[in-house]
XYZ file of C-alpha atoms in Angstrom:
483
model
C 25.550 207.082 142.913
C 27.082 204.534 141.080
C 29.659 202.523 142.346
C 32.521 203.273 142.007
C 33.518 198.863 141.915
C 34.656 196.942 137.955
C 31.657 195.416 137.690
C 31.835 190.952 138.629
C 32.925 188.732 136.710
C 34.295 191.433 133.784
C 32.989 191.935 130.809
C 36.057 190.472 128.417
C 35.719 191.334 124.493
C 33.502 189.135 122.265
C 35.939 186.958 119.773
C 33.198 186.442 116.423
C 34.916 184.107 113.252
C 34.977 185.171 110.154
C 35.371 183.838 106.622
C 36.776 187.243 104.912
C 37.783 190.315 105.514
C 34.777 192.462 106.402
C 35.335 196.688 104.570
C 35.743 199.346 106.819
C 37.103 197.729 109.737
C 40.952 198.133 111.033
C 42.680 195.277 109.683
C 45.472 193.238 111.507
C 48.483 191.933 109.057
C 50.246 188.566 111.156
C 54.009 188.650 110.548
C 56.261 185.512 111.686
C 60.013 186.079 112.759
C 63.141 185.778 109.996
C 64.763 182.047 110.193
C 67.985 184.258 110.540
C 68.671 186.665 113.816
C 71.296 188.237 111.735
C 68.184 189.399 109.095
C 67.349 193.081 109.084
C 64.018 193.656 110.460
C 60.983 193.648 107.664
C 60.194 196.434 106.427
C 56.156 196.847 105.240
C 54.124 199.146 104.355
C 56.941 201.518 105.443
C 56.738 200.177 109.512
C 59.953 198.478 110.045
C 59.375 195.707 112.436
C 61.335 192.777 113.736
C 58.279 189.786 113.323
C 59.553 188.288 117.289
C 55.997 187.644 119.634
C 54.709 190.860 121.111
C 55.940 193.428 118.357
C 53.211 195.768 118.016
C 53.450 197.878 115.316
C 50.770 200.724 114.037
C 51.010 201.989 110.140
C 50.596 205.169 109.112
C 47.406 205.313 107.306
C 43.540 206.156 106.505
C 42.498 204.021 110.045
C 44.231 202.809 112.498
C 45.995 199.458 111.496
C 48.356 197.027 113.273
C 51.271 195.056 111.718
C 52.148 192.255 114.699
C 55.333 190.081 115.210
C 54.447 185.579 115.322
C 57.655 185.296 116.401
C 59.041 181.881 115.029
C 55.741 180.710 115.077
C 55.535 178.414 118.629
C 52.033 178.358 120.616
C 52.957 180.535 123.498
C 54.121 182.879 120.846
C 50.234 183.889 120.032
C 49.234 184.094 123.399
C 52.227 186.682 123.661
C 51.086 188.568 120.481
C 47.542 188.893 120.844
C 47.407 190.296 124.325
C 50.380 192.825 122.566
C 48.348 193.476 120.356
C 45.011 193.988 122.004
C 46.867 196.669 124.629
C 47.847 198.292 121.464
C 44.911 198.660 120.070
C 43.324 200.099 122.879
C 46.150 202.320 123.040
C 44.590 203.506 119.761
C 41.510 203.892 120.540
C 41.979 205.307 123.911
C 44.137 207.978 121.321
C 41.317 208.598 118.662
C 38.542 208.742 121.341
C 40.334 211.328 123.521
C 41.576 214.113 120.330
C 37.545 213.662 119.911
C 38.068 210.366 117.057
C 34.832 208.666 116.219
C 35.726 205.210 118.529
C 35.828 201.969 116.409
C 35.008 198.785 118.569
C 36.042 195.820 116.383
C 38.678 194.859 115.105
C 40.278 191.380 112.757
C 42.996 189.498 112.387
C 43.301 186.885 109.017
C 44.668 184.057 110.110
C 47.978 182.628 109.453
C 47.592 178.955 107.305
C 49.623 177.107 109.578
C 47.833 178.249 112.866
C 46.494 174.912 114.796
C 44.364 174.796 116.804
C 46.410 175.561 119.993
C 47.856 178.875 117.847
C 44.366 179.185 117.564
C 43.935 178.722 121.560
C 46.455 180.801 122.606
C 46.446 183.676 119.975
C 43.161 183.832 121.999
C 43.608 184.058 125.199
C 45.517 187.026 125.335
C 43.627 188.890 122.818
C 41.296 188.499 125.622
C 42.755 189.022 128.566
C 45.914 191.528 127.714
C 43.577 194.057 128.047
C 42.086 192.978 131.151
C 41.852 196.102 133.636
C 40.832 196.061 137.279
C 40.674 199.650 138.150
C 37.533 201.513 141.539
C 37.675 204.699 140.371
C 34.525 207.145 139.930
C 35.315 208.069 136.638
C 33.910 206.642 133.061
C 36.069 203.448 132.058
C 38.683 204.244 129.063
C 37.466 203.044 125.752
C 38.665 199.039 124.612
C 37.921 197.027 121.864
C 34.512 194.983 121.784
C 34.686 192.829 118.824
C 37.902 191.018 117.574
C 37.362 189.126 114.369
C 39.547 186.040 113.303
C 38.932 185.481 109.821
C 39.688 181.809 108.557
C 37.716 178.572 107.470
C 38.848 176.915 109.893
C 35.337 174.501 110.219
C 36.834 173.766 114.126
C 37.591 177.261 114.341
C 34.243 178.319 116.429
C 34.491 175.229 118.874
C 38.804 176.440 119.596
C 37.104 179.958 119.865
C 34.438 178.804 122.778
C 36.300 176.877 124.466
C 39.281 179.221 124.559
C 36.437 182.159 125.617
C 35.570 180.023 128.970
C 38.674 179.631 129.850
C 39.449 183.736 129.393
C 36.780 184.119 131.444
C 37.521 181.610 134.582
C 40.890 183.783 134.432
C 39.156 186.734 134.516
C 37.116 185.684 137.937
C 39.908 184.977 139.569
C 41.575 188.444 138.978
C 38.585 189.807 140.061
C 37.653 188.508 143.094
C 41.765 188.737 144.095
C 41.362 191.869 143.494
C 38.411 193.327 144.720
C 39.755 195.436 148.045
C 39.798 193.866 151.475
C 37.714 196.579 152.459
C 34.239 194.609 150.184
C 35.811 191.477 150.110
C 35.099 189.501 153.467
C 33.737 185.949 153.963
C 30.716 186.818 153.174
C 31.359 188.821 150.255
C 32.783 186.287 148.514
C 29.946 183.665 149.827
C 27.742 185.621 147.476
C 29.233 186.456 144.883
C 30.077 182.962 144.313
C 26.502 181.931 144.424
C 25.561 184.930 142.249
C 27.964 184.274 139.394
C 28.154 180.042 139.596
C 25.474 179.608 136.550
C 22.711 177.499 136.947
C 24.585 174.662 136.565
C 26.230 174.878 139.364
C 24.318 174.189 143.696
C 26.242 176.602 145.690
C 25.634 176.131 150.188
C 27.001 178.303 151.733
C 28.403 177.680 155.575
C 28.345 180.440 157.875
C 30.298 180.593 161.501
C 26.998 178.696 163.434
C 27.133 175.884 161.155
C 31.506 175.532 161.453
C 30.815 175.537 164.792
C 28.568 172.632 165.605
C 30.131 170.898 162.649
C 33.657 171.409 164.085
C 35.740 173.291 161.960
C 38.368 174.356 164.908
C 40.510 175.485 161.793
C 38.128 178.234 159.891
C 37.023 178.988 163.311
C 40.364 180.221 164.947
C 41.927 181.753 162.214
C 38.711 183.684 161.896
C 37.965 184.231 165.525
C 40.677 187.475 165.423
C 37.951 188.901 162.909
C 34.542 190.904 163.230
C 33.810 189.339 159.791
C 33.092 185.322 160.658
C 34.197 182.586 158.434
C 32.601 180.945 155.488
C 32.570 177.707 153.976
C 31.800 177.314 150.345
C 30.916 174.388 148.637
C 30.013 174.147 144.791
C 29.062 171.414 143.604
C 28.111 169.716 140.066
C 26.821 166.442 139.627
C 26.539 165.782 135.355
C 24.331 162.372 134.768
C 26.503 159.880 133.920
C 29.977 161.565 135.481
C 32.368 158.478 136.673
C 34.529 160.253 137.888
C 34.187 162.842 140.435
C 36.855 165.524 141.762
C 37.952 167.732 145.199
C 38.383 170.947 144.199
C 39.722 172.931 147.295
C 41.122 176.674 147.350
C 41.908 179.225 150.244
C 39.702 181.498 151.125
C 42.007 183.810 152.993
C 40.239 187.900 151.988
C 43.349 189.524 153.862
C 46.052 188.110 156.403
C 47.339 190.256 158.536
C 49.271 187.335 159.891
C 47.523 187.586 162.759
C 49.892 187.660 166.346
C 52.653 186.612 164.010
C 51.576 189.607 162.234
C 53.593 190.562 158.980
C 56.024 193.388 157.957
C 54.300 196.438 156.899
C 56.041 195.832 152.900
C 54.232 194.180 151.014
C 50.636 193.147 153.430
C 48.872 195.443 151.139
C 48.659 192.709 148.531
C 47.072 190.990 151.174
C 43.780 191.030 149.863
C 44.927 188.485 147.188
C 45.572 186.068 149.870
C 42.453 183.988 148.484
C 43.510 183.901 144.724
C 43.451 179.718 144.833
C 39.613 179.808 146.606
C 38.993 182.368 143.215
C 40.681 179.996 141.088
C 38.186 176.685 142.730
C 34.919 179.230 141.940
C 35.946 180.734 138.436
C 36.902 177.284 137.138
C 34.206 174.624 138.504
C 31.824 177.261 136.856
C 33.906 177.643 133.210
C 32.742 173.292 134.146
C 30.104 173.841 133.932
C 29.377 176.032 131.419
C 31.513 174.054 129.045
C 29.710 170.511 130.399
C 31.687 168.881 130.906
C 31.144 165.028 132.384
C 33.471 164.862 135.586
C 31.621 165.529 138.916
C 33.556 168.142 140.972
C 32.862 169.545 144.110
C 34.155 172.640 145.702
C 35.430 174.083 149.363
C 36.680 177.023 150.093
C 37.845 177.697 153.369
C 37.145 181.467 154.356
C 38.427 183.589 156.899
C 40.272 186.984 158.029
C 42.872 186.646 159.800
C 42.984 189.406 161.836
C 44.615 190.626 165.062
C 42.341 191.351 168.727
C 41.545 190.198 171.773
C 39.910 186.966 169.917
C 43.168 185.729 167.730
C 44.382 182.448 168.052
C 48.100 182.802 169.660
C 50.886 180.429 169.466
C 50.973 177.096 171.297
C 46.969 176.397 171.115
C 45.992 173.133 169.977
C 42.900 173.343 167.233
C 41.199 170.333 166.788
C 39.488 170.760 162.700
C 37.328 168.817 161.308
C 36.860 164.944 162.154
C 38.990 165.511 165.184
C 42.548 165.425 164.213
C 44.614 167.867 166.462
C 47.034 170.839 165.725
C 49.939 172.431 167.546
C 50.119 176.830 166.168
C 53.255 177.704 165.645
C 52.748 180.586 163.554
C 49.601 181.885 163.308
C 50.541 183.618 160.036
C 50.567 179.736 158.689
C 46.897 180.754 158.229
C 46.246 179.096 154.914
C 47.038 175.563 155.961
C 44.431 175.458 158.456
C 41.035 176.549 156.679
C 42.690 173.891 154.241
C 42.854 171.696 157.156
C 39.175 171.342 157.751
C 37.994 171.450 154.058
C 40.327 168.861 152.562
C 39.123 165.942 155.822
C 35.281 167.073 155.090
C 35.369 167.011 151.803
C 37.719 163.714 151.252
C 34.780 161.810 154.646
C 31.572 164.242 152.983
C 31.865 163.255 149.016
C 34.452 160.412 148.850
C 35.511 161.541 145.818
C 38.278 160.253 143.037
C 40.780 162.775 143.577
C 41.421 165.088 145.491
C 43.545 168.940 144.715
C 43.861 172.426 146.523
C 44.821 175.818 145.324
C 46.449 178.296 147.867
C 48.973 180.871 148.191
C 50.316 179.085 151.059
C 53.833 179.652 150.969
C 56.307 182.522 150.530
C 59.520 179.639 150.112
C 57.815 178.304 147.008
C 58.135 181.910 145.351
C 62.184 182.127 146.679
C 62.221 178.422 144.655
C 60.449 179.027 141.698
C 59.692 182.931 141.416
C 56.509 184.577 140.282
C 55.898 182.918 136.935
C 55.627 179.159 137.495
C 53.603 177.106 140.424
C 54.547 174.729 142.255
C 53.175 171.226 142.192
C 53.356 168.761 145.084
C 51.633 165.521 144.975
C 51.186 161.422 145.750
C 50.582 160.534 143.017
C 52.085 160.361 139.397
C 49.370 160.642 136.898
C 47.871 162.757 138.830
C 51.134 164.540 139.300
C 51.481 164.397 135.158
C 47.517 164.959 134.334
C 48.240 168.644 136.271
C 51.405 169.551 134.409
C 50.133 168.728 131.173
C 47.424 170.415 131.687
C 48.521 173.382 132.120
C 50.786 173.266 129.141
C 47.452 173.233 126.921
C 46.328 176.173 128.805
C 48.836 178.166 129.194
C 50.863 177.789 133.169
C 53.795 176.518 133.840
C 54.072 174.017 137.302
C 57.144 172.471 138.832
C 56.716 169.419 140.508
C 58.238 169.557 143.610
C 59.631 166.504 146.267
C 57.106 165.300 149.707
C 60.637 164.527 150.855
C 60.133 161.831 153.544
C 62.585 162.942 155.276
C 60.697 165.697 156.528
C 57.436 163.670 157.516
C 58.838 163.422 161.194
C 59.169 167.674 161.215
C 55.492 167.401 161.331
C 54.086 165.354 164.120
C 53.137 166.887 166.879
C 54.359 166.240 170.872
C 51.590 167.558 172.824
C 49.098 167.582 168.923
C 48.433 165.042 165.951
C 50.822 167.356 164.279
C 53.141 170.543 164.076
C 51.116 172.998 162.161
C 55.208 175.240 161.598
C 57.691 173.075 162.678
C 60.201 175.122 160.589
C 62.742 173.410 157.915
C 61.723 173.836 153.909
C 59.072 175.976 154.083
C 57.142 175.130 151.758
C 57.873 171.134 151.907
C 56.774 170.802 155.105
C 53.628 173.151 154.197
C 52.572 170.026 151.706
C 53.460 167.328 154.213
C 51.050 168.996 157.236
C 48.483 168.737 154.061
C 48.648 165.474 153.513
C 48.593 164.435 156.908
C 44.263 165.215 155.878
C 44.160 163.479 152.390
C 43.619 159.911 153.652
C 45.810 158.199 151.472
C 43.242 159.597 148.564
C 45.293 160.359 144.997
C 46.388 163.971 145.905
C 48.081 167.250 144.651
C 48.763 170.244 146.556
C 49.265 173.491 144.138
C 51.216 176.545 145.530
C 50.905 179.170 143.793
C 52.148 182.166 146.430
C 54.390 182.991 143.769
C 52.410 183.349 140.163
C 48.786 184.408 141.418
C 50.005 188.163 141.681
C 52.411 190.372 139.001
C 53.411 194.034 139.129
C 53.615 193.947 135.758
C 53.040 193.252 131.702
C 54.145 189.914 130.367
C 52.368 187.830 128.150
C 48.860 187.570 128.796
C 49.317 189.028 132.501
C 48.434 192.239 134.210
C 49.564 193.783 137.096
C 47.530 192.852 140.292
C 46.047 189.493 140.834
C 47.208 186.591 137.825
C 44.281 184.815 138.049
C 46.797 181.753 137.656
C 45.791 178.143 138.181
C 41.760 178.794 137.193
C 42.856 177.108 133.146
C 44.262 173.895 134.658
C 41.930 173.006 137.113
C 39.544 173.436 134.490
C 41.285 171.853 131.968
C 42.056 169.128 134.586
C 38.394 168.613 134.649
C 38.297 167.709 131.018
C 41.249 165.410 130.533
C 39.466 163.317 133.464
C 36.056 162.949 131.564
């Protein structure tokens, strides 16, 4: 019987680079928007088009062709255009096949002379990710374009496309892992899949519940104690020769989150299959970093557990002893992400002595309230690291906003009968970050709270409904900037 799950990782279209247009291949004409908003829409080959980024029109005639607006020329507008274009092309292809027509599988675009490397990277990201689909079905998948030909004489184009393809693949893999339903995706599945997709340059070690108990990973064991599926710790190591810097990445890997005994409302709980989006981004980022052969050592840790309700669930009021001995007073079992991250941060720092530490997690609803669903929250103890993360995100189309680690609230995290308090009240995202800071040993550390942008309910730019893959590209670009 055929497995109805889509393959992981998803197969993305290929991007070819060519010096000239090829006869017989459907073509796209790219046009810029008029400089003045008051100008009437352009009329090209009988089709009216505004030229705005993402405005794609089909040209009637023999064979499908399209005109796509590029907007005012900003690189991010090229990404929006690429995504809208591939969706329009796939829609035309599906219609043709449904009417009994012959499927075309390639489309070509002649790049404007003014397109820079940044423009090409953004366009490629849009083309590769805008048509992403994840659907669990017994039906045959809808046809989609398989090859996108970029026509340009620029000799730098192949390298740019190869890098953009690696970034897009990291985003798509993050989406795959986060979208997979939780009746399939338990901690063991996530660990096994990470090992399968890591690639030959990445060493993967899976730590089971017995090892976690022996080593004293109290946070992971507490959170995972209520589930029939035991927790795992995923270790991934990329060690290129000659690397002078060592980056530790830690990602929250909660494969489903009921909230535990502090149970969540039913509305929205189905989305908790994506509560391991931070861990997925870390797994995918390490794979891409190795594929790009970046000269920086990277260790990744993904503590993975299911937060369920049963007689063995951890309770509000419990005292949990983390790896390394620090204790936490549990106030809310739905604040489980920081519990597993605390173990992994301490273990990673003590075991591997990295130069920089970055964690990524769908950690707090408060962050979604603060910044919405298109911007990630960035907390950092080091200004240089914060600037590197922000700049990395800008270069790959992911927006970050630095949030304050307000020292006035730090005392709230101090425990009364334990070392620290897990859910002390106050501004939720800030106190969560301050809690995690207690486990970072004073190293340069950045905390990426992606509770808002990790999921989407609609198309925008290269994003489609479901898991977005947010943070994976930033982590890859950050590693590149450290190399």
